[in-house]
Short mmCIF file of C-alpha atoms in Angstrom, two decimals:
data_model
loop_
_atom_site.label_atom_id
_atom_site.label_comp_id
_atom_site.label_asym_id
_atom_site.label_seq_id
_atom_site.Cartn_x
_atom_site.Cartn_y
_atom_site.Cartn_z
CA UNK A 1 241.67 -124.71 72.13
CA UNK A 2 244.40 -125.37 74.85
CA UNK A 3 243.19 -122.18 76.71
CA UNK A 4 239.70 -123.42 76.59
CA UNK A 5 240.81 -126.72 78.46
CA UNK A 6 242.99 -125.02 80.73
CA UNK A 7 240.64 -122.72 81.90
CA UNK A 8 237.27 -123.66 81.68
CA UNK A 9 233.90 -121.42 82.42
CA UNK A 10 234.07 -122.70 85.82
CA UNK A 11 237.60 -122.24 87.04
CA UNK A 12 237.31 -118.54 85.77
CA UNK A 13 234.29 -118.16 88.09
CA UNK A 14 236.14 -119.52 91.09
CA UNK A 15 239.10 -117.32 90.34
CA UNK A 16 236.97 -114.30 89.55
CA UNK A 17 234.14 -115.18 92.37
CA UNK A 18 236.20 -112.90 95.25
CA UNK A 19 236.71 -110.09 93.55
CA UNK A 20 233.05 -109.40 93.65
CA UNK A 21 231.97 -110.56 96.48
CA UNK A 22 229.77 -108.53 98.75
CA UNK A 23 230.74 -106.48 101.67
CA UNK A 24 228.90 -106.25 104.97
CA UNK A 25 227.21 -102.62 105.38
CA UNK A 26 228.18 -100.76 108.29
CA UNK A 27 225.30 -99.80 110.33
CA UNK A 28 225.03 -96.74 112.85
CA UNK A 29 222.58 -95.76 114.87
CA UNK A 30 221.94 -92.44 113.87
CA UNK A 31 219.66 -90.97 116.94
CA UNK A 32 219.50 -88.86 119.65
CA UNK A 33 216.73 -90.64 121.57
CA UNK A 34 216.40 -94.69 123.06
CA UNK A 35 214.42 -96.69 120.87
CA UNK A 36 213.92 -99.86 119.16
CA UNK A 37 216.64 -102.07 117.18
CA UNK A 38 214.17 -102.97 114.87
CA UNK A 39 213.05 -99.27 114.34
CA UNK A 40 214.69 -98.51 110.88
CA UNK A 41 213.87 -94.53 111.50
CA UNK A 42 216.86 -94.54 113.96
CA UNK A 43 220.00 -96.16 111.76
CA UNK A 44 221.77 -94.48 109.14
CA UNK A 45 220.83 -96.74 106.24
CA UNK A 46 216.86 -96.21 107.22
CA UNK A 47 216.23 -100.05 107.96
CA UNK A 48 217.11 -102.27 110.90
CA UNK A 49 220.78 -103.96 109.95
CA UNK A 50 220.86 -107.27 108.36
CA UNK A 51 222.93 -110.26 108.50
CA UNK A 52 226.65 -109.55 108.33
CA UNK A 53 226.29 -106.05 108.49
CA UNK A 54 228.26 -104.27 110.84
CA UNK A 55 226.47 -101.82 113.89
CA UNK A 56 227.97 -99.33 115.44
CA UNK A 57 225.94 -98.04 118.44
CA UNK A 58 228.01 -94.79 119.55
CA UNK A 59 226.18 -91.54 120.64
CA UNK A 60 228.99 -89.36 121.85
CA UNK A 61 227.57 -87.10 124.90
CA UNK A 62 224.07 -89.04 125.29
CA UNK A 63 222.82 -91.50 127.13
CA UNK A 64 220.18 -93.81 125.41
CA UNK A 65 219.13 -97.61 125.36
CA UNK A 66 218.61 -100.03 122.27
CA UNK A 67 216.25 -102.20 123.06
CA UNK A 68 215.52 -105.61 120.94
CA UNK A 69 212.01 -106.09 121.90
CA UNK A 70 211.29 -109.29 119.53
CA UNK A 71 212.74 -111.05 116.44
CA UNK A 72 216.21 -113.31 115.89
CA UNK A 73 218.54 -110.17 115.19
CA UNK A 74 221.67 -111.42 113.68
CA UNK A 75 224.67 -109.50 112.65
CA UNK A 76 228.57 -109.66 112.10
CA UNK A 77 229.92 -107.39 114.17
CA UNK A 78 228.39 -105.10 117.53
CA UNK A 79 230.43 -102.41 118.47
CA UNK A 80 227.98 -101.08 120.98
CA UNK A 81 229.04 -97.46 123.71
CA UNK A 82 225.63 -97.08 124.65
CA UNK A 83 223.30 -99.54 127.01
CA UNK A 84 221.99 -102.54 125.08
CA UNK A 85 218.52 -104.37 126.66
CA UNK A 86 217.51 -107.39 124.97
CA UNK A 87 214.22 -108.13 126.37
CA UNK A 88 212.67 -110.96 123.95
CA UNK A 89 213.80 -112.16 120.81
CA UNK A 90 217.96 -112.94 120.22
CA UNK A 91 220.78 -111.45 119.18
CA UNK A 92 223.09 -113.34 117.83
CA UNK A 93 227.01 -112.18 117.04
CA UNK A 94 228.84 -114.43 114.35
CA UNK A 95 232.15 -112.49 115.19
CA UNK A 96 233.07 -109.71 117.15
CA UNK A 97 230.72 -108.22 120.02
CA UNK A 98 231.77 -105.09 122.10
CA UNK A 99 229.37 -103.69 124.92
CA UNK A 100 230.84 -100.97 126.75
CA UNK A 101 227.86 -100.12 128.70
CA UNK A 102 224.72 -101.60 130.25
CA UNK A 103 223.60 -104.67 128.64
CA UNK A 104 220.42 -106.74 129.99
CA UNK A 105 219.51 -110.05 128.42
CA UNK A 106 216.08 -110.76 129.91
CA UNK A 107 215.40 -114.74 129.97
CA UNK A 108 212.33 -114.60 131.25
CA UNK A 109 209.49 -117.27 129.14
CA UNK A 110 207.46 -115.12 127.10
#
């Protein structure tokens, strides 16, 4: 009885909760060729990343464009080597963004 008031259902949960928690996905583009960020044919997990994920854009010897041609992209972390053109839509970063290349943010109206 004294460990059932101690430690109710509840605090277990919350001690338990971040062991289990989920991880972001780390997302590469995994082409050759320029193309489009919401094109899941070009990253590594076959679908355009997701909130919190991770991207890695990083071609070694090639030099291609992402483009984000429409939509509110949104991930944790951009670690982006190759040029990055963001010609409608957003892109929004909720920690760390790297672009060590071209990158065009196009604020024209739509």
């Amino acid at each position: 009885m004294f460990i059932r008031y101690l430690f109710p259902p509840l605090t277990l949960f919350l001690l338990l909760a971040p062991l289990f928690s989920a991880h972001a996905a780390t997302v590469v583009w995994d082409s050759d060729q320029s193309g489009d960020w919401s094109d899941g044919s070009k990253w590594d997990t076959g679908a355009p990343p997701q909130p919190g994920d991770d991207v890695v854009i990083d071609r070694p010897n090639v030099d291609l464009t992402v483009t984000i041609s429409g939509g509110i992209q949104e991930v944790r972390v951009l670690d982006c080597q190759e040029s990055l053109h963001v010609i409608a839509g957003a892109l929004t970063v909720t920690d760390i963004a790297e672009v060590f290349n071209d990158f065009r943010l196009n604020s024209a109206a739509q």
